[in-house]
Short mmCIF file of C-alpha atoms and ligand atoms in Angstrom, two decimals:
data_model
loop_
_atom_site.label_atom_id
_atom_site.label_comp_id
_atom_site.label_asym_id
_atom_site.label_seq_id
_atom_site.Cartn_x
_atom_site.Cartn_y
_atom_site.Cartn_z
CA MET A 1 0.00 0.00 0.00
CA GLN A 2 1.45 3.30 -1.07
CA ASP A 3 1.51 6.36 1.08
CA PHE A 4 -1.77 8.24 0.55
CA GLY A 5 -0.23 11.65 0.03
CA ALA A 6 2.30 10.29 -2.43
CA ALA A 7 -0.46 8.61 -4.41
CA PHE A 8 -2.25 11.97 -4.76
CA GLY A 9 0.93 13.61 -5.92
CA GLN A 10 1.54 10.93 -8.52
CA ALA A 11 -2.08 11.12 -9.65
CA PHE A 12 -1.77 14.82 -10.41
CA ALA A 13 1.58 14.23 -12.06
CA LEU A 14 -0.03 11.62 -14.32
CA ILE A 15 -2.84 14.00 -15.27
CA LEU A 16 -0.55 16.95 -15.86
CA SER A 17 1.95 14.93 -17.90
CA GLY A 18 -0.84 13.74 -20.17
CA ASP A 19 0.13 10.11 -19.58
CA ALA A 20 -0.60 8.09 -22.72
CA ASP A 21 -2.37 5.20 -20.96
CA LEU A 22 -4.48 7.61 -18.97
CA MET A 23 -5.50 9.54 -22.09
CA GLU A 24 -6.32 6.35 -23.97
CA ILE A 25 -8.61 5.22 -21.17
CA ILE A 26 -10.33 8.61 -20.93
CA ALA A 27 -10.83 8.77 -24.69
CA LEU A 28 -12.41 5.31 -24.82
CA SER A 29 -14.68 6.16 -21.89
CA LEU A 30 -15.91 9.29 -23.62
CA ARG A 31 -16.31 7.54 -26.95
CA VAL A 32 -18.35 4.67 -25.51
CA THR A 33 -20.46 6.91 -23.30
CA ILE A 34 -21.23 9.58 -25.87
CA LEU A 35 -22.09 6.99 -28.51
CA ALA A 36 -24.37 5.16 -26.07
CA VAL A 37 -26.13 8.36 -25.04
CA ALA A 38 -26.59 9.34 -28.70
CA MET A 39 -28.15 5.95 -29.42
CA ALA A 40 -30.30 6.19 -26.29
CA CYS A 41 -31.56 9.61 -27.44
CA ALA A 42 -32.26 8.36 -30.95
CA ILE A 43 -34.48 5.64 -29.45
CA GLY A 44 -35.66 7.27 -26.21
CA LEU A 45 -36.77 10.66 -27.51
CA PRO A 46 -39.30 9.38 -30.07
CA LEU A 47 -40.34 6.57 -27.76
CA GLY A 48 -40.97 8.95 -24.85
CA ALA A 49 -42.85 11.36 -27.11
CA LEU A 50 -44.99 8.54 -28.47
CA LEU A 51 -45.85 7.41 -24.93
CA ALA A 52 -46.76 11.02 -24.09
CA VAL A 53 -49.07 11.83 -27.00
CA GLY A 54 -49.93 8.47 -28.55
CA ARG A 55 -53.32 6.90 -28.11
CA PHE A 56 -52.94 3.15 -28.44
CA PRO A 57 -53.86 0.16 -26.32
CA GLY A 58 -51.20 -0.78 -23.82
CA ARG A 59 -49.83 2.76 -23.52
CA GLY A 60 -50.26 2.77 -19.74
CA ALA A 61 -48.57 -0.60 -19.37
CA ALA A 62 -45.74 0.47 -21.69
CA THR A 63 -45.20 3.59 -19.58
CA VAL A 64 -45.01 1.57 -16.37
CA PHE A 65 -42.61 -0.85 -18.09
CA VAL A 66 -40.27 1.93 -19.26
CA ASN A 67 -40.33 3.55 -15.83
CA ALA A 68 -39.46 0.19 -14.25
CA LEU A 69 -36.56 -0.29 -16.68
CA MET A 70 -35.02 2.91 -15.30
CA GLY A 71 -34.15 0.97 -12.16
CA LEU A 72 -32.44 -1.92 -13.97
CA PRO A 73 -29.35 -3.05 -12.03
CA PRO A 74 -26.36 -2.53 -14.37
CA VAL A 75 -24.84 -5.93 -13.57
CA VAL A 76 -28.05 -7.61 -14.67
CA VAL A 77 -27.99 -5.66 -17.95
CA GLY A 78 -24.35 -6.69 -18.31
CA LEU A 79 -25.25 -10.31 -17.73
CA GLY A 80 -28.10 -10.14 -20.26
CA VAL A 81 -25.90 -8.60 -22.95
CA TYR A 82 -23.16 -11.12 -22.11
CA LEU A 83 -25.54 -14.05 -22.64
CA LEU A 84 -26.73 -12.47 -25.89
CA LEU A 85 -23.23 -11.91 -27.27
CA SER A 86 -21.34 -14.91 -25.87
CA SER A 87 -20.28 -17.44 -28.47
CA ALA A 88 -23.14 -19.75 -27.46
CA GLY A 89 -25.66 -16.89 -27.46
CA PRO A 90 -28.03 -15.86 -30.27
CA LEU A 91 -25.75 -13.03 -31.42
CA GLY A 92 -22.53 -14.95 -30.79
CA VAL A 93 -21.62 -15.05 -34.48
CA LEU A 94 -21.11 -11.30 -34.44
CA GLN A 95 -18.16 -11.82 -32.07
CA LEU A 96 -18.86 -8.60 -30.25
CA LEU A 97 -18.14 -9.76 -26.72
CA TYR A 98 -15.20 -7.92 -25.10
CA THR A 99 -15.30 -5.12 -27.67
CA PRO A 100 -16.19 -1.44 -27.20
CA THR A 101 -19.32 -2.14 -29.27
CA ALA A 102 -20.56 -4.53 -26.59
CA MET A 103 -20.07 -1.79 -24.00
CA VAL A 104 -22.00 0.69 -26.14
CA ILE A 105 -24.86 -1.82 -26.44
CA ALA A 106 -25.00 -2.39 -22.68
CA GLN A 107 -24.91 1.31 -21.87
CA THR A 108 -27.51 2.10 -24.51
CA ILE A 109 -29.83 -0.39 -22.82
CA LEU A 110 -29.16 1.27 -19.47
CA VAL A 111 -29.64 4.86 -20.63
CA THR A 112 -32.55 4.49 -23.07
CA PRO A 113 -35.21 3.97 -20.35
CA ILE A 114 -33.96 7.07 -18.52
CA VAL A 115 -34.22 9.19 -21.64
CA ALA A 116 -37.58 7.71 -22.61
CA ALA A 117 -39.17 8.06 -19.18
CA LEU A 118 -38.00 11.63 -18.59
CA THR A 119 -38.97 12.59 -22.15
CA ARG A 120 -42.46 11.20 -21.63
CA GLN A 121 -42.91 13.30 -18.50
CA VAL A 122 -41.65 16.53 -20.05
CA VAL A 123 -43.53 16.08 -23.32
CA GLU A 124 -46.77 15.11 -21.58
CA ASP A 125 -46.76 18.32 -19.52
CA LEU A 126 -46.07 20.43 -22.58
CA HIS A 127 -48.72 18.58 -24.57
CA ALA A 128 -51.34 19.47 -21.96
CA GLU A 129 -50.52 23.10 -22.61
CA TYR A 130 -50.29 22.97 -26.42
CA ASP A 131 -52.96 20.35 -27.20
CA GLU A 132 -55.89 22.66 -28.00
CA LEU A 133 -53.74 25.09 -29.96
CA LEU A 134 -52.16 22.39 -32.10
CA ARG A 135 -55.46 20.62 -32.69
CA SER A 136 -57.12 23.90 -33.65
CA MET A 137 -54.32 24.42 -36.18
CA GLY A 138 -54.95 21.00 -37.66
CA ALA A 139 -51.46 19.77 -36.82
CA ARG A 140 -50.83 16.12 -37.66
CA ARG A 141 -49.41 13.61 -35.20
CA LEU A 142 -45.83 13.83 -36.46
CA GLY A 143 -46.00 17.62 -36.52
CA VAL A 144 -47.28 17.62 -32.93
CA ILE A 145 -44.41 15.39 -31.80
CA ALA A 146 -41.82 17.50 -33.62
CA THR A 147 -43.25 20.70 -32.10
CA LEU A 148 -43.26 19.25 -28.59
CA LEU A 149 -39.74 17.82 -28.83
CA TRP A 150 -38.35 21.10 -30.10
CA ASP A 151 -40.15 23.21 -27.50
CA ALA A 152 -38.96 20.89 -24.74
CA ARG A 153 -35.39 21.15 -26.03
CA TYR A 154 -33.84 22.55 -22.84
CA SER A 155 -35.48 19.94 -20.61
CA LEU A 156 -34.53 17.20 -23.04
CA LEU A 157 -30.90 18.31 -23.15
CA THR A 158 -30.93 18.10 -19.38
CA THR A 159 -32.31 14.59 -19.73
CA ALA A 160 -29.54 13.61 -22.12
CA LEU A 161 -26.94 15.00 -19.72
CA ALA A 162 -28.49 12.97 -16.90
CA GLY A 163 -28.04 9.88 -19.08
CA LEU A 164 -24.45 10.91 -19.79
CA GLY A 165 -23.75 11.23 -16.08
CA ARG A 166 -25.17 7.80 -15.38
CA ALA A 167 -23.26 6.12 -18.23
CA LEU A 168 -19.95 7.75 -17.33
CA ALA A 169 -20.14 6.53 -13.74
CA GLU A 170 -21.40 3.04 -14.62
CA VAL A 171 -19.09 0.08 -14.02
CA GLY A 172 -21.07 -3.14 -13.49
CA ALA A 173 -22.30 -3.67 -17.04
CA VAL A 174 -19.22 -2.57 -18.98
CA ILE A 175 -16.86 -4.70 -16.91
CA ILE A 176 -18.90 -7.82 -17.72
CA VAL A 177 -19.31 -7.28 -21.47
CA GLY A 178 -16.06 -5.39 -22.02
CA GLY A 179 -13.82 -7.54 -19.87
CA ASN A 180 -11.54 -4.64 -18.94
CA ILE A 181 -8.90 -5.66 -21.49
CA ASN A 182 -5.86 -3.40 -21.54
CA HIS A 183 -5.76 -1.09 -24.61
CA VAL A 184 -9.06 -2.56 -25.85
CA THR A 185 -11.92 -2.14 -23.43
CA ARG A 186 -10.50 -0.41 -20.38
CA VAL A 187 -12.53 2.61 -19.38
CA MET A 188 -12.22 4.92 -16.39
CA THR A 189 -14.51 3.09 -13.99
CA THR A 190 -13.26 -0.41 -14.74
CA THR A 191 -9.64 0.74 -14.50
CA ILE A 192 -10.30 2.34 -11.13
CA ALA A 193 -11.81 -0.93 -9.88
CA LEU A 194 -8.89 -2.99 -11.16
CA GLU A 195 -6.03 -0.70 -10.15
CA THR A 196 -7.46 -0.18 -6.68
CA SER A 197 -7.62 -3.92 -6.10
CA LYS A 198 -4.00 -4.20 -7.29
CA GLY A 199 -3.00 -1.42 -4.91
CA ASN A 200 -1.92 0.92 -7.73
CA LEU A 201 -3.65 3.94 -6.22
CA SER A 202 -2.07 6.72 -8.27
CA LEU A 203 -3.67 5.72 -11.59
CA ALA A 204 -6.98 4.95 -9.83
CA LEU A 205 -6.95 8.30 -8.08
CA GLY A 206 -6.00 10.19 -11.22
CA LEU A 207 -8.93 8.68 -13.08
CA GLY A 208 -11.18 9.26 -10.06
CA ILE A 209 -10.28 12.94 -10.03
CA ILE A 210 -11.04 13.25 -13.73
CA LEU A 211 -14.32 11.37 -13.33
CA VAL A 212 -15.41 13.71 -10.56
CA GLY A 213 -14.34 16.68 -12.68
CA LEU A 214 -16.45 15.43 -15.61
CA SER A 215 -19.40 14.87 -13.31
CA ILE A 216 -19.11 18.45 -12.02
CA LEU A 217 -18.84 19.68 -15.60
CA VAL A 218 -22.01 17.80 -16.63
CA ASN A 219 -23.92 19.15 -13.65
CA GLY A 220 -22.65 22.64 -14.35
CA LEU A 221 -23.93 22.34 -17.90
CA VAL A 222 -27.33 21.26 -16.59
CA MET A 223 -27.52 24.27 -14.28
CA GLY A 224 -26.36 26.62 -17.01
CA LEU A 225 -29.05 25.26 -19.34
CA ARG A 226 -31.74 25.76 -16.71
CA GLY A 227 -30.58 29.31 -16.15
CA SER A 228 -30.53 30.28 -19.80
CA ALA A 229 -33.88 28.61 -20.42
CA ALA A 230 -35.45 30.60 -17.61
CA ARG A 231 -33.79 33.81 -18.77
CA LEU A 232 -35.15 33.40 -22.28
CA ALA A 233 -38.61 32.48 -20.95
CA TYR A 234 -38.53 29.32 -22.99
CA ALA A 235 -39.09 27.24 -19.87
CA MET B 1 -70.30 35.90 -70.67
CA HIS B 2 -69.79 32.47 -72.16
CA ASP B 3 -66.06 32.45 -71.34
CA ALA B 4 -66.58 33.35 -67.74
CA LEU B 5 -69.22 30.71 -67.28
CA THR B 6 -67.02 27.90 -68.52
CA SER B 7 -63.76 29.02 -66.95
CA PRO B 8 -62.55 26.84 -64.08
CA ALA B 9 -62.78 29.71 -61.59
CA ARG B 10 -66.40 30.30 -62.45
CA GLN B 11 -67.20 26.63 -62.20
CA ARG B 12 -65.68 26.51 -58.76
CA THR B 13 -67.82 29.33 -57.41
CA THR B 14 -71.03 27.98 -58.88
CA ALA B 15 -70.57 24.33 -57.95
CA ALA B 16 -73.25 23.05 -55.60
CA ALA B 17 -70.85 21.96 -52.89
CA PRO B 18 -67.45 23.47 -53.65
CA ALA B 19 -64.50 21.69 -52.11
CA GLY B 20 -63.79 23.11 -48.69
CA ALA B 21 -66.98 25.17 -48.39
CA ILE B 22 -67.98 25.50 -44.74
CA TRP B 23 -71.21 27.52 -44.83
CA PRO B 24 -73.55 27.32 -43.14
CA VAL B 25 -71.86 26.37 -39.90
CA ALA B 26 -74.59 24.84 -37.78
CA LEU B 27 -75.15 23.47 -34.34
CA GLU B 28 -78.05 21.02 -34.51
CA ASP B 29 -79.48 20.34 -31.08
CA ALA B 30 -75.94 20.17 -29.80
CA SER B 31 -75.39 19.41 -26.14
CA PHE B 32 -72.26 19.13 -24.08
CA ALA B 33 -72.42 17.38 -20.75
CA ALA B 34 -69.79 16.74 -18.13
CA GLY B 35 -70.80 14.29 -15.45
CA ASP B 36 -74.47 14.90 -14.75
CA LYS B 37 -74.27 18.58 -15.71
CA THR B 38 -75.57 19.69 -19.08
CA LEU B 39 -73.34 22.65 -19.86
CA ILE B 40 -74.55 23.24 -23.42
CA ASP B 41 -78.21 22.33 -23.63
CA ARG B 42 -79.67 21.29 -27.02
CA LEU B 43 -78.38 24.41 -28.72
CA SER B 44 -79.30 25.05 -32.35
CA LEU B 45 -77.69 27.84 -34.26
CA GLN B 46 -76.67 28.73 -37.81
CA LEU B 47 -73.72 30.90 -38.70
CA THR B 48 -73.40 32.39 -42.16
CA PRO B 49 -70.73 34.71 -43.55
CA GLY B 50 -71.14 38.46 -43.32
CA LEU B 51 -72.46 39.68 -40.01
CA ARG B 52 -70.00 40.01 -37.16
CA SER B 53 -71.50 38.03 -34.30
CA ILE B 54 -70.76 38.90 -30.70
CA VAL B 55 -71.45 36.28 -28.05
CA MET B 56 -72.44 37.63 -24.65
CA GLY B 57 -73.65 36.05 -21.45
CA PRO B 58 -72.76 35.71 -17.79
CA ASN B 59 -69.72 33.80 -16.56
CA GLY B 60 -70.26 30.08 -16.87
CA ALA B 61 -73.04 30.45 -19.46
CA GLY B 62 -71.11 28.22 -21.86
CA LYS B 63 -69.61 30.79 -24.24
CA SER B 64 -66.15 29.24 -24.28
CA LEU B 65 -67.65 25.77 -24.62
CA LEU B 66 -69.69 26.99 -27.59
CA LEU B 67 -66.55 28.22 -29.36
CA ARG B 68 -64.71 24.97 -28.60
CA LEU B 69 -67.59 22.96 -30.01
CA VAL B 70 -67.55 25.01 -33.20
CA ALA B 71 -63.77 24.75 -33.46
CA GLY B 72 -64.01 20.98 -33.16
CA LEU B 73 -61.95 20.94 -29.97
CA LEU B 74 -64.86 19.32 -28.12
CA ARG B 75 -67.31 16.76 -29.40
CA PRO B 76 -70.95 17.36 -28.58
CA SER B 77 -72.30 14.69 -26.26
CA ALA B 78 -75.54 14.85 -28.26
CA GLY B 79 -76.55 16.54 -31.49
CA ARG B 80 -74.17 17.67 -34.23
CA VAL B 81 -71.92 20.46 -35.34
CA THR B 82 -71.80 20.65 -39.12
CA PHE B 83 -70.03 22.60 -41.83
CA ALA B 84 -72.04 22.75 -45.05
CA GLY B 85 -73.85 19.71 -43.68
CA GLN B 86 -70.66 17.76 -43.01
CA PRO B 87 -68.75 17.14 -39.80
CA LEU B 88 -65.44 18.97 -39.48
CA ASP B 89 -62.65 17.14 -41.29
CA GLU B 90 -58.96 17.77 -41.84
CA THR B 91 -59.40 20.04 -44.85
CA LEU B 92 -62.20 22.12 -43.32
CA ARG B 93 -60.41 22.40 -39.99
CA ARG B 94 -57.93 24.96 -41.33
CA ARG B 95 -60.75 27.25 -42.38
CA VAL B 96 -61.76 27.70 -38.76
CA ALA B 97 -59.31 29.54 -36.51
CA ILE B 98 -59.62 30.26 -32.81
CA VAL B 99 -57.95 32.78 -30.50
CA PHE B 100 -58.02 31.77 -26.86
CA GLN B 101 -58.58 34.06 -23.92
CA ARG B 102 -55.14 33.21 -22.57
CA PRO B 103 -52.64 33.15 -25.43
CA VAL B 104 -50.88 29.82 -25.96
CA LEU B 105 -47.49 30.62 -27.46
CA LEU B 106 -44.69 28.27 -28.39
CA ARG B 107 -41.33 28.51 -26.61
CA ARG B 108 -39.81 30.21 -29.60
CA SER B 109 -39.37 33.67 -31.06
CA VAL B 110 -42.28 35.68 -32.43
CA ALA B 111 -41.17 34.98 -36.00
CA ALA B 112 -40.69 31.27 -35.27
CA ASN B 113 -44.21 31.05 -33.83
CA LEU B 114 -45.58 32.44 -37.10
CA THR B 115 -43.34 30.29 -39.29
CA HIS B 116 -44.48 27.22 -37.35
CA ALA B 117 -48.10 28.20 -37.99
CA LEU B 118 -47.50 28.76 -41.71
CA LYS B 119 -45.83 25.38 -41.95
CA THR B 120 -48.62 23.67 -40.02
CA TYR B 121 -51.21 25.34 -42.25
CA GLY B 122 -49.45 23.88 -45.26
CA VAL B 123 -48.08 27.09 -46.78
CA PRO B 124 -45.33 26.04 -49.23
CA ARG B 125 -41.80 26.69 -47.99
CA GLY B 126 -41.06 29.19 -50.75
CA GLN B 127 -43.94 31.46 -49.74
CA ARG B 128 -43.36 31.43 -46.00
CA ALA B 129 -40.81 34.25 -45.81
CA GLN B 130 -43.08 36.69 -47.61
CA ARG B 131 -46.16 35.66 -45.64
CA LEU B 132 -44.15 36.01 -42.44
CA ASP B 133 -43.24 39.60 -43.32
CA GLU B 134 -46.88 40.39 -44.06
CA LEU B 135 -48.05 38.91 -40.77
CA LEU B 136 -45.37 40.68 -38.73
CA SER B 137 -46.35 43.97 -40.29
CA LEU B 138 -50.07 43.28 -39.83
CA GLY B 139 -49.53 42.67 -36.13
CA GLN B 140 -46.98 45.51 -35.79
CA LEU B 141 -44.54 42.93 -34.51
CA GLU B 142 -41.54 43.70 -36.76
CA SER B 143 -39.41 45.24 -34.03
CA ILE B 144 -39.88 42.25 -31.73
CA ALA B 145 -39.77 39.51 -34.36
CA ASP B 146 -36.74 37.88 -32.75
CA SER B 147 -37.87 38.16 -29.13
CA PRO B 148 -39.01 35.03 -27.32
CA ALA B 149 -42.81 35.10 -27.60
CA ARG B 150 -43.40 34.34 -23.96
CA VAL B 151 -41.69 37.46 -22.60
CA LEU B 152 -43.92 39.82 -24.58
CA SER B 153 -46.51 42.08 -22.96
CA GLY B 154 -50.10 40.85 -22.83
CA GLY B 155 -51.07 43.08 -25.74
CA GLU B 156 -48.18 41.90 -27.90
CA GLN B 157 -48.91 38.26 -27.08
CA GLN B 158 -52.53 38.65 -28.08
CA ARG B 159 -51.61 40.50 -31.31
CA LEU B 160 -49.32 37.59 -32.11
CA SER B 161 -52.14 35.12 -31.38
CA MET B 162 -54.41 37.11 -33.69
CA VAL B 163 -52.08 37.23 -36.67
CA ARG B 164 -51.15 33.58 -36.12
CA ALA B 165 -54.84 32.71 -36.41
CA LEU B 166 -55.09 34.89 -39.53
CA ALA B 167 -52.10 33.05 -41.03
CA ALA B 168 -54.55 30.23 -41.73
CA GLU B 169 -56.56 32.60 -43.95
CA PRO B 170 -59.64 31.27 -42.16
CA ASP B 171 -63.22 31.71 -43.26
CA LEU B 172 -64.38 31.71 -39.65
CA LEU B 173 -62.47 33.36 -36.82
CA LEU B 174 -63.52 32.51 -33.28
CA LEU B 175 -62.32 34.89 -30.56
CA ASP B 176 -62.74 34.11 -26.87
CA GLU B 177 -62.53 37.36 -24.89
CA PRO B 178 -59.27 38.30 -26.61
CA THR B 179 -59.08 41.67 -24.86
CA ALA B 180 -60.26 40.61 -21.40
CA SER B 181 -57.02 41.51 -19.66
CA LEU B 182 -55.71 44.24 -21.95
CA ASP B 183 -55.44 48.02 -21.53
CA PRO B 184 -57.44 50.33 -23.84
CA GLN B 185 -54.61 50.85 -26.31
CA ALA B 186 -53.89 47.13 -26.66
CA THR B 187 -57.63 46.52 -26.91
CA ALA B 188 -57.91 49.04 -29.74
CA ALA B 189 -55.11 47.27 -31.63
CA ILE B 190 -56.93 43.94 -31.37
CA GLU B 191 -60.23 45.52 -32.41
CA ALA B 192 -58.50 47.03 -35.45
CA LEU B 193 -57.23 43.59 -36.45
CA VAL B 194 -60.72 42.13 -36.00
CA SER B 195 -62.27 44.87 -38.13
CA GLN B 196 -59.66 44.45 -40.85
CA ALA B 197 -60.26 40.71 -40.97
CA ALA B 198 -64.03 41.22 -41.09
CA ALA B 199 -63.62 43.72 -43.93
CA LYS B 200 -61.73 41.06 -45.87
CA GLY B 201 -64.68 38.71 -45.53
CA VAL B 202 -63.66 36.66 -42.52
CA LYS B 203 -66.68 35.75 -40.44
CA ILE B 204 -66.13 36.91 -36.86
CA VAL B 205 -67.63 35.22 -33.81
CA MET B 206 -66.31 36.95 -30.71
CA VAL B 207 -67.05 36.54 -27.04
CA THR B 208 -66.87 39.70 -24.95
CA HIS B 209 -68.23 41.15 -21.72
CA ASP B 210 -67.32 44.67 -22.83
CA ARG B 211 -70.48 46.45 -23.92
CA GLY B 212 -68.55 49.26 -25.60
CA GLN B 213 -66.60 46.74 -27.60
CA ALA B 214 -69.78 44.88 -28.52
CA LEU B 215 -71.31 48.15 -29.79
CA ARG B 216 -68.19 48.96 -31.81
CA LEU B 217 -67.86 45.54 -33.42
CA ALA B 218 -71.20 43.75 -33.39
CA ASP B 219 -73.68 43.41 -36.17
CA GLU B 220 -75.62 40.91 -34.12
CA VAL B 221 -75.51 39.63 -30.57
CA LEU B 222 -75.95 36.02 -29.51
CA PHE B 223 -76.92 35.94 -25.86
CA LEU B 224 -76.13 32.73 -24.04
CA HIS B 225 -77.65 31.76 -20.71
CA ARG B 226 -77.25 28.43 -18.95
CA GLY B 227 -76.02 26.67 -22.05
CA GLN B 228 -78.89 27.87 -24.21
CA LEU B 229 -79.26 30.58 -26.81
CA ALA B 230 -81.57 32.90 -24.91
CA GLU B 231 -81.65 35.64 -27.52
CA ARG B 232 -80.25 36.52 -30.92
CA ALA B 233 -80.77 40.04 -32.21
CA PRO B 234 -79.20 42.88 -34.19
CA ALA B 235 -76.81 44.76 -31.90
CA GLU B 236 -78.86 48.00 -31.60
CA THR B 237 -82.03 46.07 -30.81
CA PHE B 238 -80.28 43.89 -28.29
CA PHE B 239 -78.88 46.78 -26.29
CA ALA B 240 -81.94 49.06 -26.62
CA GLN B 241 -84.71 46.51 -26.19
CA PRO B 242 -83.51 43.14 -25.02
CA GLN B 243 -86.36 40.67 -25.33
CA SER B 244 -85.41 37.92 -22.92
CA ALA B 245 -85.64 38.43 -19.18
CA ALA B 246 -82.12 36.99 -18.83
CA ALA B 247 -80.63 39.51 -21.25
CA GLN B 248 -82.44 42.38 -19.54
CA ALA B 249 -81.11 41.29 -16.19
CA TYR B 250 -77.59 40.80 -17.61
CA LEU B 251 -77.52 44.27 -19.18
CA GLU B 252 -78.73 45.84 -15.93
CA GLY B 253 -76.00 43.99 -14.06
CA ARG B 254 -78.46 41.90 -12.08
CA LEU B 255 -77.78 38.51 -13.66
CA LEU B 256 -75.32 36.34 -11.79
CA LEU B 257 -75.84 33.08 -13.66
N1 ADP C 1 -64.20 20.44 -19.93
C1 ADP C 1 -65.12 20.75 -18.98
N2 ADP C 1 -65.57 19.80 -18.15
C2 ADP C 1 -66.46 20.09 -17.20
N3 ADP C 1 -66.97 21.30 -17.01
C3 ADP C 1 -66.58 22.29 -17.81
C4 ADP C 1 -65.62 22.07 -18.83
N4 ADP C 1 -65.40 23.23 -19.46
C5 ADP C 1 -66.20 24.13 -18.85
N5 ADP C 1 -66.91 23.59 -17.86
C6 ADP C 1 -67.93 24.25 -17.05
O1 ADP C 1 -68.94 24.64 -17.95
C7 ADP C 1 -69.48 25.89 -17.61
C8 ADP C 1 -69.39 26.82 -18.79
O2 ADP C 1 -68.05 27.08 -19.06
P1 ADP C 1 -67.56 28.18 -20.09
O3 ADP C 1 -68.04 27.85 -21.43
O4 ADP C 1 -66.09 28.28 -19.92
O5 ADP C 1 -68.27 29.50 -19.57
P2 ADP C 1 -68.11 31.00 -20.11
O6 ADP C 1 -69.44 31.36 -20.66
O7 ADP C 1 -67.77 31.82 -18.91
O8 ADP C 1 -67.03 31.00 -21.13
C9 ADP C 1 -68.70 26.37 -16.40
O9 ADP C 1 -69.48 26.10 -15.26
C10 ADP C 1 -67.46 25.53 -16.41
O10 ADP C 1 -67.00 25.31 -15.11
MG1 MG C 2 -65.11 31.77 -21.14
#
């Protein structure tokens, strides 16, 4: 076990020197997370909007289902994706297990319900306000959804950032489907877990500091968005 | 004129049921009930182009419900609302515009609110810029075109709602107390827009409690009481010699509901 103070010093030295391993890990983390959040938005935004304004049988049940999926334990999602992608699994032929793609898939599954559920809430509230106006204008269903999504843009960006925060901090699913392979699937959270258990605290701490910094940055963005939305009376 | 008679334009105006014709707009024994309360009670009424109709009546008489029924925002629980004998469909819908008492504005700029309306009304992309300029000038909104709509003053918001409704080039314009919370100057601006639209042939049906406004704008008054049409009369007759007891009481300030 290293001396605690020394570990901190080395952690900052690693960050400031732009250590190649450290940068590689950070870059992969960001790539996987941002891709997963983009996919989650591509699925979750229309899905949430449809749940908010659609009139079809099973809408209530679907809403409950999506809300329940928000609480999925990441390790269970990891296990599910593992079974799907393992060589004996239905998608085994794709040979995606222990690749960044597998991590993107797992995180997309984790973040999509968050985006969909929050989108449904936001869009439903806005729809209550706009419904009569849009109907009186003869707006069609797709036009209504487009209008609502655009007018909820600040809230939805906040939603996407919430998904980003969750995906960045997530470890259980990506460690199972990614395998934490050096130079291939090592991301910030899995590296922290591994290096801590090996007693290599400086790299773990350095990544921890950066992770906290990113989390503060994401939250700062959320607050800034709220502020500017209120200032412009868009909210 | 042989040519005129056989030209397509002439044929369109003389056809028995031209595409998209809405007149007469009729309520046929239309009721609207919520729970065990009959809020609009077997109301029959015909609206034809021309006369500006002012709807008056005490609070809760059903004036807003009447406009929502005509606009197709509510379905009658009994009876029918028809346009040239037909129920309101997608093509007819855009010929009926409504301005609500409390403006509903999108979380966008003034110009973007109008562009959204033009798009929704099916105005081709190439014509939108010019139409937008016309509407901004009509509503005297040029200087605030880029401001977020929801920070505007009450008068500006209602002017925007008015020109947005006019963007549809409607045949029938329904107005629900559009000046209820406005100062005299803002009220005058709205009244000017209403008069301009009426002069262009848009049928006006407007709810107001303001007797001065009714006298300035009304050709006829529809007086609603407890979900029924208690009286319908030319404006001068209505104010000088109201026939129904309810209208007399209302005009003397004695009618509560
Ligand atoms: N959607 C509704 N469901 C139930 N009651 C309603 C609804 N809309 C209006 N009412 C009631 O119907 C009555 C008439 O309403 P309204 O048409 O708004 O009156 P006003 O003549 O003041 O515009 C009121 O008592 C109101 O509370
Ligand atoms: Mg009303």
